Coordinates of C-alpha atoms and ligand atoms in Angstrom, one line a residue:
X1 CA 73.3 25.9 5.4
X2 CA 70.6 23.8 4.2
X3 CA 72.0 23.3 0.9
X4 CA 75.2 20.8 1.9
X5 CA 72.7 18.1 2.5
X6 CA 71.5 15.6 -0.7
X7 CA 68.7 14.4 -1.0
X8 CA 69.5 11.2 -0.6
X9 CA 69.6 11.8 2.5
X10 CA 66.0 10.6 4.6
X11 CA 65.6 13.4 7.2
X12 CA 62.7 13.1 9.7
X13 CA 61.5 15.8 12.6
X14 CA 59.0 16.1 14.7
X15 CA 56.4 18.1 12.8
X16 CA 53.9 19.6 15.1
X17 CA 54.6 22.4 17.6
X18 CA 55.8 21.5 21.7
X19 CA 53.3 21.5 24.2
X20 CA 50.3 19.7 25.2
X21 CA 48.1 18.3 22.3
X22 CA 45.6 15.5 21.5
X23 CA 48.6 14.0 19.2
X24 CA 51.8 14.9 17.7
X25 CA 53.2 14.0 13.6
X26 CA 56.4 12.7 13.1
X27 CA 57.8 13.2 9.7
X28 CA 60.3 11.0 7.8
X29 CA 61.1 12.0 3.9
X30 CA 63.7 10.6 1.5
X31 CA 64.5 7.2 0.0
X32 CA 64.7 4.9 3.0
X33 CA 61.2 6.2 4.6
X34 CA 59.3 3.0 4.2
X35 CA 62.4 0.8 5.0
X36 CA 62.8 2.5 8.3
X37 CA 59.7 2.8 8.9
X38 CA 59.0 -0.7 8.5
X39 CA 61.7 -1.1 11.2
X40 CA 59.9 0.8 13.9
X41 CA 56.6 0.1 13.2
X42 CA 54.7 -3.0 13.8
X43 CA 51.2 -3.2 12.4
X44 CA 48.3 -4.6 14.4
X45 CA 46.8 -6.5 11.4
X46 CA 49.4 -8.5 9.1
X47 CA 49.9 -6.9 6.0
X48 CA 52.2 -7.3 3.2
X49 CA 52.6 -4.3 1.4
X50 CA 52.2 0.0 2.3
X51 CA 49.7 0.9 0.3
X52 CA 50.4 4.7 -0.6
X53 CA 48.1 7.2 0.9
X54 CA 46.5 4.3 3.2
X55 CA 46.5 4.7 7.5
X56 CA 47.6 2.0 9.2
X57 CA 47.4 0.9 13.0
X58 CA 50.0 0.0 14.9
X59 CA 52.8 0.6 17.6
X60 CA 55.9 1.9 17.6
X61 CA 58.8 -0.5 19.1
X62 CA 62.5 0.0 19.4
X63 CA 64.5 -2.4 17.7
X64 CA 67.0 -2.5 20.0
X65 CA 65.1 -3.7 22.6
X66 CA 61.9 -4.4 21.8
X67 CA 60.5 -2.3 24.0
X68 CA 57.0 -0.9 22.4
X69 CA 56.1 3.0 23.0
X70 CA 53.6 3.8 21.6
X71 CA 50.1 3.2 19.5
X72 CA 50.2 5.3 16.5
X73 CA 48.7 5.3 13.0
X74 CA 51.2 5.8 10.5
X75 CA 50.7 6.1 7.1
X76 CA 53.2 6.2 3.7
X77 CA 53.3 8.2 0.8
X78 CA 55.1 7.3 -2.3
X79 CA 56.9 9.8 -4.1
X80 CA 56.2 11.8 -6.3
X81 CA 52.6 12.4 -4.6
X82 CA 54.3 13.9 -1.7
X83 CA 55.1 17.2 0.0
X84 CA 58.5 16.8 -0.7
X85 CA 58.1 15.1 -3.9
X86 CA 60.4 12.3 -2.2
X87 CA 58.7 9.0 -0.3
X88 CA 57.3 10.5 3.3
X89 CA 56.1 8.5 6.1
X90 CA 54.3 10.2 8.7
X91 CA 53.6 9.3 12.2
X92 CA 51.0 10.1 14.9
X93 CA 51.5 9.5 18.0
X94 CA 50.2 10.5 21.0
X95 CA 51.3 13.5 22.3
X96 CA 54.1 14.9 24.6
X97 CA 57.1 15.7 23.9
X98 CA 59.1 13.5 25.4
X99 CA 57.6 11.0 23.5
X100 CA 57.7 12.0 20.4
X101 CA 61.3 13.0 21.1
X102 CA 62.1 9.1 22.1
X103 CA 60.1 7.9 19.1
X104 CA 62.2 10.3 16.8
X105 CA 65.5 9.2 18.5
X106 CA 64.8 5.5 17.5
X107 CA 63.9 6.5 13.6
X108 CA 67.5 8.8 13.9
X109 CA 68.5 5.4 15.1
X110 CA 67.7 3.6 12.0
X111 CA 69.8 6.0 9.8
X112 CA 67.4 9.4 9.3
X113 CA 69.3 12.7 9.8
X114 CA 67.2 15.4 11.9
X115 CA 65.6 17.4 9.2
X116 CA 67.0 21.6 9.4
X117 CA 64.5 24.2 10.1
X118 CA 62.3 24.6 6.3
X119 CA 63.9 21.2 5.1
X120 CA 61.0 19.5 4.0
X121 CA 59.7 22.7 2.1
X122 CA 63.1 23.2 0.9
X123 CA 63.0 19.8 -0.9
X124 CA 59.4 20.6 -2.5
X125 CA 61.3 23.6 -3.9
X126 CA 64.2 21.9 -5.1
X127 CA 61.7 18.8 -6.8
X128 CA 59.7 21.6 -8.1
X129 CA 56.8 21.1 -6.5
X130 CA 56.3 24.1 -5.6
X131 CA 58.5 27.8 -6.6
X132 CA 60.0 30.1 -4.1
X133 CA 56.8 32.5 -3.8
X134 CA 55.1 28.8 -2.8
X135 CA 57.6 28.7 -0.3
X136 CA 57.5 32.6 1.2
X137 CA 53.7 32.0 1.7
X138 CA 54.4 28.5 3.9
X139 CA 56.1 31.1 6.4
X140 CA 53.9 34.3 5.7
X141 CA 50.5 31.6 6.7
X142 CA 52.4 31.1 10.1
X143 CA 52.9 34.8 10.7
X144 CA 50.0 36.1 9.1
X145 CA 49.0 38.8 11.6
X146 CA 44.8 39.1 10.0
X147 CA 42.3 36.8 8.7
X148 CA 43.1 38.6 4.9
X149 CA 46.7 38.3 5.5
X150 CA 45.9 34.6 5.9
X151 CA 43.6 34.4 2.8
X152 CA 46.4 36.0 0.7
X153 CA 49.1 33.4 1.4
X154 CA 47.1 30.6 1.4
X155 CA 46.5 32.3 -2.5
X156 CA 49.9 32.5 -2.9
X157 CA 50.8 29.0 -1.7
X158 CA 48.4 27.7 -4.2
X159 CA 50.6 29.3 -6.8
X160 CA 48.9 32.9 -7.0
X161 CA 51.4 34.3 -7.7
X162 CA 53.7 32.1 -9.8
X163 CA 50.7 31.6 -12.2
X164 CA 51.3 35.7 -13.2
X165 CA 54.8 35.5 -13.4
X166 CA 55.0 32.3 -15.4
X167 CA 52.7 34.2 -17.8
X168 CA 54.5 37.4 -17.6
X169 CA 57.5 35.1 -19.0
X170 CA 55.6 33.6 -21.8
X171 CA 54.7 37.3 -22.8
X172 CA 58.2 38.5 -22.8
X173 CA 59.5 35.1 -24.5
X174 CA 56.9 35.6 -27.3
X175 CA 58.0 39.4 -28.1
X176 CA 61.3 38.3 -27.4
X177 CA 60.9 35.4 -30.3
X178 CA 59.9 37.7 -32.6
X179 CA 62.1 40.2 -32.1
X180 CA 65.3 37.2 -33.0
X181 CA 63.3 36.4 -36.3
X182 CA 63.8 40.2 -37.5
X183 CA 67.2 40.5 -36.1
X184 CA 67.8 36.8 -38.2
X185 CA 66.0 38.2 -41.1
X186 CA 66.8 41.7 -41.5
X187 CA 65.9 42.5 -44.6
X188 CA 62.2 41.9 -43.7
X189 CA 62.2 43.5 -40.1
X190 CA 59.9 45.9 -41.1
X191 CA 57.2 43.3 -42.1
X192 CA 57.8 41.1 -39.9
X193 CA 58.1 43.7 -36.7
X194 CA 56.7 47.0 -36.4
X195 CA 58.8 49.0 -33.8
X196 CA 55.6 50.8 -32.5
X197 CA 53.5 47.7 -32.1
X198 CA 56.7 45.8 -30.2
X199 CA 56.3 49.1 -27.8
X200 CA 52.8 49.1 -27.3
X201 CA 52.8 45.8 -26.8
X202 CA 55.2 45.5 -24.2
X203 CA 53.5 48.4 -22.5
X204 CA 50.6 46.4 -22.2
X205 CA 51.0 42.9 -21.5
X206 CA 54.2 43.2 -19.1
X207 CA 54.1 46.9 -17.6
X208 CA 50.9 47.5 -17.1
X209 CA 50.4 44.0 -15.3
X210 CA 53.2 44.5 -13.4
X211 CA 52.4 47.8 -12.2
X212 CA 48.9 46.0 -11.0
X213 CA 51.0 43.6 -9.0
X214 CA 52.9 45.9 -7.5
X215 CA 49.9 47.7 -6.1
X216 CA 48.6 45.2 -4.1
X217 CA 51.8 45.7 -2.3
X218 CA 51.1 48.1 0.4
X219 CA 47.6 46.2 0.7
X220 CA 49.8 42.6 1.4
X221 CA 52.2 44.7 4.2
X222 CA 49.1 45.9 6.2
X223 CA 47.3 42.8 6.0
X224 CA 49.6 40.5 6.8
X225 CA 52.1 42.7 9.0
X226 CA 50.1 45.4 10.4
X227 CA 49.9 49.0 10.1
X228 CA 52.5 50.6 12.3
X229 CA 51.2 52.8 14.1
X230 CA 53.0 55.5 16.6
X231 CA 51.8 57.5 19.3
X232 CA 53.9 60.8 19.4
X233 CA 53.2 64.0 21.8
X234 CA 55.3 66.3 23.8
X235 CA 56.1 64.5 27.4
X236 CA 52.4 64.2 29.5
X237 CA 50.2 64.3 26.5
X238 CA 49.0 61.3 27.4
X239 CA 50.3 58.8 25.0
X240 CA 50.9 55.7 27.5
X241 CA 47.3 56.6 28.8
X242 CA 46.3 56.3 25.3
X243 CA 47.7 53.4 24.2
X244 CA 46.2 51.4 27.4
X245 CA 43.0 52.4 26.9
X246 CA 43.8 51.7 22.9
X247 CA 44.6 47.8 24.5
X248 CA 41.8 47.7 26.9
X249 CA 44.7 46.5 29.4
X250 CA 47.4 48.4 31.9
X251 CA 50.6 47.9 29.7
X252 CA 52.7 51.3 29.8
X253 CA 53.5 52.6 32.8
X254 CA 51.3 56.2 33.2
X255 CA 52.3 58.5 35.9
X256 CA 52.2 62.7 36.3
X257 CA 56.2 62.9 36.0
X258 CA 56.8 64.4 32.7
X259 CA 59.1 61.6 30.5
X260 CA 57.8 58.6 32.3
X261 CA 58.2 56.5 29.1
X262 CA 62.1 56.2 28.0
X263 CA 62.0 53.3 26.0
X264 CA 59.4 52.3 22.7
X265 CA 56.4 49.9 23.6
X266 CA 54.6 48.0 20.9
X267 CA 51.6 45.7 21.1
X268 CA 48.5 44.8 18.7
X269 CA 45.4 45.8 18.2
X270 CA 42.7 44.8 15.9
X271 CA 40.0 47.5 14.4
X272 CA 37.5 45.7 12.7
X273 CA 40.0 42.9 11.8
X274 CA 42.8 45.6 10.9
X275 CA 46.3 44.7 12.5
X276 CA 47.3 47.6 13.7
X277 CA 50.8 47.6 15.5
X278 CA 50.7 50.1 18.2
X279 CA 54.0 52.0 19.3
X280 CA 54.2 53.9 22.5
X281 CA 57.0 56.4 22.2
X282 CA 59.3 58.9 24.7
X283 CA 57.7 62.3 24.5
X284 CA 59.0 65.3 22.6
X285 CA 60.7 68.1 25.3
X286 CA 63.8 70.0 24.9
X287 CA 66.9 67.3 25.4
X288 CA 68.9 67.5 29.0
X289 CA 69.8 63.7 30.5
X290 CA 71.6 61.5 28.2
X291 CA 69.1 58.9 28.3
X292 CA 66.2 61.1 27.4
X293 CA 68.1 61.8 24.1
X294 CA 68.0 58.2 23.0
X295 CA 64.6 58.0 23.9
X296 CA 63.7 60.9 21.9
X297 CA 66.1 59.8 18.9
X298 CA 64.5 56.2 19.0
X299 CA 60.8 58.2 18.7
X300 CA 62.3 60.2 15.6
X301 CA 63.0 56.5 14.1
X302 CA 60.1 54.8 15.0
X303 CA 57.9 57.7 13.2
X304 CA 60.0 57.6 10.1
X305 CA 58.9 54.1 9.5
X306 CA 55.6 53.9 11.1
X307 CA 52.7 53.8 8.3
X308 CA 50.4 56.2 10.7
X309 CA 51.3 58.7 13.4
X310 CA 48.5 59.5 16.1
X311 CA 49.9 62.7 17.6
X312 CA 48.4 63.7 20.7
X313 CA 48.3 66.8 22.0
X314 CA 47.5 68.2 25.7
X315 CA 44.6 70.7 24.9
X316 CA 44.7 71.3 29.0
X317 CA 47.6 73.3 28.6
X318 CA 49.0 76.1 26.1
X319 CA 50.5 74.6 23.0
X320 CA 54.5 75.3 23.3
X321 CA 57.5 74.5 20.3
X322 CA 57.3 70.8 21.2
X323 CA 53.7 70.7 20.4
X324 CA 54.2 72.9 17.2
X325 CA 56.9 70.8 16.0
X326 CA 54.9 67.6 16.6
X327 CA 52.4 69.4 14.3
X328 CA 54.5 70.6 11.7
X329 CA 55.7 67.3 11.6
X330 CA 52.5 65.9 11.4
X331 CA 51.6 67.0 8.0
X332 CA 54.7 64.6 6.2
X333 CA 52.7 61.4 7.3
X334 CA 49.6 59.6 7.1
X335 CA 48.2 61.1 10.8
X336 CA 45.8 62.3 13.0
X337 CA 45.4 65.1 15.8
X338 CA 43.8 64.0 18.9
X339 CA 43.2 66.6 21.3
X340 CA 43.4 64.8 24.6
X341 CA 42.1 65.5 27.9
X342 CA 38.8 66.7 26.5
X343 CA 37.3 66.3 30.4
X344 CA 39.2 69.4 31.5
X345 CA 38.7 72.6 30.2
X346 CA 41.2 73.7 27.0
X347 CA 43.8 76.2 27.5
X348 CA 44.4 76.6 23.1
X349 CA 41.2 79.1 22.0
X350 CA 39.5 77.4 18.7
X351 CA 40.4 80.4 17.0
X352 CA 43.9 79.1 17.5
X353 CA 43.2 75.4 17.1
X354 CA 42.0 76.3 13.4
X355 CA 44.6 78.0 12.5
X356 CA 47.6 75.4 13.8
X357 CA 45.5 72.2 12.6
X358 CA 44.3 73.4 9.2
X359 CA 44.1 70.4 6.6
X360 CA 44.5 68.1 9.3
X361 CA 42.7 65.6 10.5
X362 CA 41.7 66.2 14.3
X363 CA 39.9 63.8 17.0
X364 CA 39.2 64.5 20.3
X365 CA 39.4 62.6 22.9
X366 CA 39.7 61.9 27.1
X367 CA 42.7 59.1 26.9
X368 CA 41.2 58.9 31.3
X369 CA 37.6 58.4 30.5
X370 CA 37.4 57.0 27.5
X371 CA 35.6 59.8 25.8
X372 CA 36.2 60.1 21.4
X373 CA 37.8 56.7 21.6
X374 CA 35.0 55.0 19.3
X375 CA 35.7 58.2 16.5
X376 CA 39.2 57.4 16.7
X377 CA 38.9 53.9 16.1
X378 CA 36.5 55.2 13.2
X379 CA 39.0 57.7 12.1
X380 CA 41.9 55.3 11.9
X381 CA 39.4 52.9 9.7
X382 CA 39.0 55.3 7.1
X383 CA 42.0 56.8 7.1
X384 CA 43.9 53.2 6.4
X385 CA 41.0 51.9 4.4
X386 CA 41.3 55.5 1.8
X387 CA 41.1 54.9 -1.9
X388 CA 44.6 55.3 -2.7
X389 CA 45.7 52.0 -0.1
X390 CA 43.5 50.3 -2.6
X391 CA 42.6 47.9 0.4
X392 CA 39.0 47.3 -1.0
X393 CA 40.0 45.6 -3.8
X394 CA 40.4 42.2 -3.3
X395 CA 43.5 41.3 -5.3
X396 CA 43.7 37.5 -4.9
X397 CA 47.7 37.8 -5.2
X398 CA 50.0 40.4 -3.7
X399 CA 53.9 40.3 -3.6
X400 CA 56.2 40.9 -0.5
X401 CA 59.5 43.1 -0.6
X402 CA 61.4 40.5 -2.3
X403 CA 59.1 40.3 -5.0
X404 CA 58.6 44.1 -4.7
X405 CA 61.9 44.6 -6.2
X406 CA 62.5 42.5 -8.7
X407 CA 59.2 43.3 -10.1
X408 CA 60.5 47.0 -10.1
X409 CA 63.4 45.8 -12.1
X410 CA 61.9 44.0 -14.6
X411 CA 59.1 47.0 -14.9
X412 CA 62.6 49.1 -15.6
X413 CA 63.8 47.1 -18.0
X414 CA 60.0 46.9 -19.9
X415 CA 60.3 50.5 -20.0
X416 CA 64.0 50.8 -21.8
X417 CA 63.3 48.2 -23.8
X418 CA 59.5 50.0 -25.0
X419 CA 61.3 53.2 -25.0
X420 CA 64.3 51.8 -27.4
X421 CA 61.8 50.1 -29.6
X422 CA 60.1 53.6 -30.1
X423 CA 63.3 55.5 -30.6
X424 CA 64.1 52.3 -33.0
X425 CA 67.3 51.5 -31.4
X426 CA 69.2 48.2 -33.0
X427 CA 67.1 45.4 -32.3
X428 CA 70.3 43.5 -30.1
X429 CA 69.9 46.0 -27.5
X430 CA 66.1 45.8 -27.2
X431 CA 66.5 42.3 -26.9
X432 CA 69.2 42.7 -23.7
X433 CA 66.5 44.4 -21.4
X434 CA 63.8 42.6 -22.4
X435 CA 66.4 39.1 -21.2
X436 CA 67.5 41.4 -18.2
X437 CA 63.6 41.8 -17.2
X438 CA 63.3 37.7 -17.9
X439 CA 66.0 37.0 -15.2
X440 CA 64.5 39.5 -12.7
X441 CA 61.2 37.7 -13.1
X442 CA 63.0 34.3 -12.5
X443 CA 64.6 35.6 -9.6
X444 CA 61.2 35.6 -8.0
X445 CA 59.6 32.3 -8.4
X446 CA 63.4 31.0 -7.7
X447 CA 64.4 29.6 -11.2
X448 CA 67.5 32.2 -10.8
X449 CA 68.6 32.0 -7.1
X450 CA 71.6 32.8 -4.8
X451 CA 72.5 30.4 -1.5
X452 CA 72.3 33.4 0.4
X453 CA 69.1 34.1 -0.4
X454 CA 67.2 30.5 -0.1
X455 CA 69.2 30.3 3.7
X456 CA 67.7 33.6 4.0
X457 CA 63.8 32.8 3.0
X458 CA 64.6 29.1 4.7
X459 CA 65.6 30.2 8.0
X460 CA 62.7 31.7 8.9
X461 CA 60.6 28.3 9.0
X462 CA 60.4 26.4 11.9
X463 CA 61.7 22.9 13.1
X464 CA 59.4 20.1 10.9
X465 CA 58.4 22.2 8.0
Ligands
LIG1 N1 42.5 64.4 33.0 C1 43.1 63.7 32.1 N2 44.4 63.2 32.4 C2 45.0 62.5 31.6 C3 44.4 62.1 30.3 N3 45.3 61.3 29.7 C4 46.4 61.2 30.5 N4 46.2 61.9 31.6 C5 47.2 62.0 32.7 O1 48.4 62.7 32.3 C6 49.5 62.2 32.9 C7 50.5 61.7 31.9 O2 50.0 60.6 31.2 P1 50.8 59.5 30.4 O3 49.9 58.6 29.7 O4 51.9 59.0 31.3 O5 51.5 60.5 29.4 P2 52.7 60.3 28.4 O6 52.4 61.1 27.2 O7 52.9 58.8 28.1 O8 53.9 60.8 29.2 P3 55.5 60.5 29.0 O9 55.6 59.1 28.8 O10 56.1 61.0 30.2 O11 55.9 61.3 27.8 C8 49.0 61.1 33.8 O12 48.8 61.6 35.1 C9 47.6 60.7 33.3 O13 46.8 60.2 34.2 C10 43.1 62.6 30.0 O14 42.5 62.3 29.0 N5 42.5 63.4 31.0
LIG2 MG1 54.4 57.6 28.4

C-alpha cells in the first residue's frame, strides 16, 4: 500500500503523538518542501535564502486568507542530509491538535499528500539511507518493553546489525570468487582451491558467526517483548490471588467459587528491570459447562507458548489428578512449583511432596499475606537469567524472527555447501548454496524484498514516522 506512491511526491504529517504537549512537529519531505514551505511561512527577520540545517522564526499564515496561526520555528534540510534522504522541512508549532491539524490542512493545501503510516522511514529505506533491520528497530524503539530492549534497537538502528550481515556477504562473495576462478580454470583447481580449506573456511567465517547471531535471539525476545509468563493451577489454587499480589494492584477478580476466572488476563511486571508478561489463566478441573472448556482449552494454549509456567498448587488441600497433571506437565517447561497458602496448615505430607516434585523447582508461598513472594521474584530471576538464555552477555546486536529465519537458511545452505566441498562435489553446485545463502542474507537487510513483506514491517509504524 505504501509502495503506489513516488517519490516525487512531497508528503507531510504531523509528526509528534496527540495530546497535550509543550509543542508539536510538522513534517513535510519531497521535492517541493522549501517551495511550500515558503508559502506558509513568513519569517520575522527578512531573509533571502534557507540556509540548510538553520532554525528560523516566524509564523505560520494561510495563503488563502491571510489569516496567521501560529508562531513557529521552522527549519529546512536539504537533501541528501536528511531522514528521508529527500529535502524535509519541519515545523514546530505550538501544541494541540487542532492546530497542528489546521496548520497541516493549509501545507495539504499547497500540494503535499498526507504521508501513510512509516512513509517517511519508508523513503530512508528506499534512498538507502538506512536497510530494513534499520527500519525494524525504528518500530522495535517504540515498543521496546525494557531499558535493554531499548539499548538493543537503538544498536540496531545504528546499523548493528547490517554491519554483520554486510560482512557476512563480503565473506561468502570472497569464497564464492574463488571458487569461479577454479571452476574457470580447471586444470589448476587443485592449486588454486583446496576443497578442505573452502570447508573450513566457510565453517568459520559464515556458520560459526551466524550461529552467534542467532543466539542472541532468545536474549532480544525477552528483552524487548517480555517473558511470558503463565499462572496455571487446578480451580482455587490461587492463581488470580497471585497474580494481584504479583501487580501490587486488584486486577483479577478473586472469590471462593471454584472457576472464578473463565477468560486469560495479562498484564506486566518488572523484576529487576525484567519484562515479564504475566498471564492469569482458567483453572485445571474435570470439564462439565461449555464455557469452562474453552477456558481450559485457551489455558492449554497460553502454556504452550508461554516462555515460563508458575504452577501453583493448593498445599491446604490433598493433591487430586488435576494437580498431578499440572505437575506432570510441569516438567516439559521452563517452571516453578509454588506451594500456596503456606498460612494454613498443609494437607500433602513432605514425604509426598518429595516424591511428586522431585527435580523441580519449588517455592512457597501465601498468595493472601504475601509470605515467599520476595523468593519467587528471586526464583524467577535466576531461573530466566540461567546460563543457557545467555542473557549476561551483552551482545550489542540481536535479530528478531524475521531475521531469525533467514539466518537459519543461510546457516543451512553454509552447511551443504561445507559439507559438498568435503565430499568434493562439482564445484557448480557448491557455488548454488553458497548464492542461495547470499540471497537469504539479502533478504534481511532488504536488498531482496517482497511488497508483502515491506507493507508488513511498514504497517506497524505510526502516523509521522
Ligand atoms: N488462606 C489463603 N487463601 C488464599 C490464598 N490464595 C488464595 N486464597 C483464597 O482462595 C480462593 C481462590 O482464590 P483465587 O485467587 O480466586 O483462585 P484461582 O486459582 O484464581 O481460582 P479460579 O480462577 O477459580 O481457578 C479465594 O477465596 C482466595 O482468597 C492464600 O495464600 N491463603
Ligand atoms: Mg482465578
Amino acid at each position: 500500500m505504501i509502495q503506489n506512491g513516488s517519490s516525487e511526491d512531497t508528503i507531510a504529517a504531523i509528526a509528534t503523538p496527540v495530546g497535550q504537549a509543550g509543542i508539536g512537529i510538522i513534517r513535510i519531505s519531497g521535492p517541493r518542501s522549501l517551495e511550500i514551505a515558503r508559502k506558509v511561512f513568513c519569517p520575522k527577520k527578512d531573509i533571502q535564502t534557507f540556509e540548510s540545517h538553520r532554525l528560523y522564526l516566524g509564523h505560520v499564515k494561510d495563503p488563502a486568507s491571510g489569516r496567521v496561526l501560529d508562531e513557529v520555528l521552522i527549519s529546512f534540510m536539504k537533501a541528501p542530509h536528511t531522514y528521508t534522504r529527500e529535502d524535509v522541512v519541519e515545523i514546530n508549532c505550538h501544541s494541540g491538535y487542532l492546530l497542528l491539524a489546521k496548520v497541516l490542512e493549509i501545507i495539504l493545501n499547497q500540494g503535499a499528500r498526507l504521508a501513510k503510516p512509516g512513509e517517511f522511514t519508508y523513503r530512508a529505506f528506499m534512498n538507502n539511507r538506512i536497510d530494513l533491520t534499520q527500519a525494524e528497530a525504528v518500530v522495535d524503539l517504540i515498543n521496546s518493553h525494557s531499558e535493554r530492549g531499548l539499548q538493543l534497537a537503538s544498536e540496531q538502528i545504528k546499523g548493528g546489525l547490517r554491519t554483520q550481515i554486510r560482512e557476512l556477504r563480503e565473506k561468502a562473495l570472497e569464497i564464492l570468487a574463488s571458487i569461479e576462478v577454479a571452476i574457470d580454470f580447471p586444470d589448476e583447481e587443485v592449486e588454486f582451491l583446496p576443497r578442505d580449506k573452502t570447508a573450513d573456511k566457510i565453517e568459520g567465517e559464515l556458520i560459526e558467526p551466524i550461529e552467534k547471531i542467532l543466539a542472541a535471539y532468545v536474549q532480544r525476545k525477552i528483552w524487548m517483548e517480555g517473558i511470558r509468563t503463565v499462572i496455571v493451577g487446578r480451580v482455587n489454587a490461587g492463581k488470580s490471588s497471585l497474580l494481584n499480589r504479583l501487580l501490587n494492584e486488584e486486577r483479577a477478580i478473586v472469590t471462593p467459587i471454584p472457576g472464578t476466572t473463565r477468560d486469560v488476563i495479562e498484564s506486566t511486571i518488572y523484576i529487576e528491570g525484567l519484562p515479564l508478561r504475566l498471564i492469569d489463566t482458567a483453572g485445571f478441573r474435570k470439564v462439565k459447562g461449555r464455557l469452562e472448556g474453552i477456558g481450559i482449552r485457551l489455558t492449554h494454549k497460553k502454556w504452550a507458548e508461554a516462555d515460563l509456567a508458575l504452577v501453583v498448587i493448593d498445599q491446604s488441600r490433598p493433591v487430586n489428578r488435576d494437580d498431578l497433571d499440572l505437575i506432570s506437565k510441569s516438567r516439559e517447561k521452563k517452571s516453578l512449583i509454588l506451594l500456596n497458602k503456606s498460612d494454613l496448615p498443609g494437607k500433602i505430607s513432605e514425604e509426598r511432596l518429595d516424591g511428586l516434585l522431585e527435580g523441580l523447582q519449588v517455592v512457597r508461598i501465601s498468595a493472601l499475606t504475601g509470605e515467599g513472594i520476595d523468593d519467587l521474584r528471586r526464583a524467577i530471576r535466576d531461573l530466566i537469567l540461567s546460563p543457557d538464555t545467555d542473557i549476561a552477555t551483552s551482545l550489542s546486536v540481536a535479530p528478531n524472527l524475521r531475521h531469525k529465519q533467514a539466518l537459519q537458511k543461510a546457516g543451512q545452505f553454509f552447511k551443504t555447501s561445507a559439507q559438498n566441498a568435503r565430499n568434493g562435489l562439482p564445484l557448480e553446485i557448491i557455488a548454488m548454496d553458497i548464492n542461495s545463502a547470499l540471497e537469504a542474507l539479502a533478504e534481511i537487510t532488504g536488498e531482496i524484498t517482497t511488497d508483502d513483506l515491506l507493507d508488513k514491517i511498514f504497517s506497524q509504524f505510526c502516523l509521522g514516522k
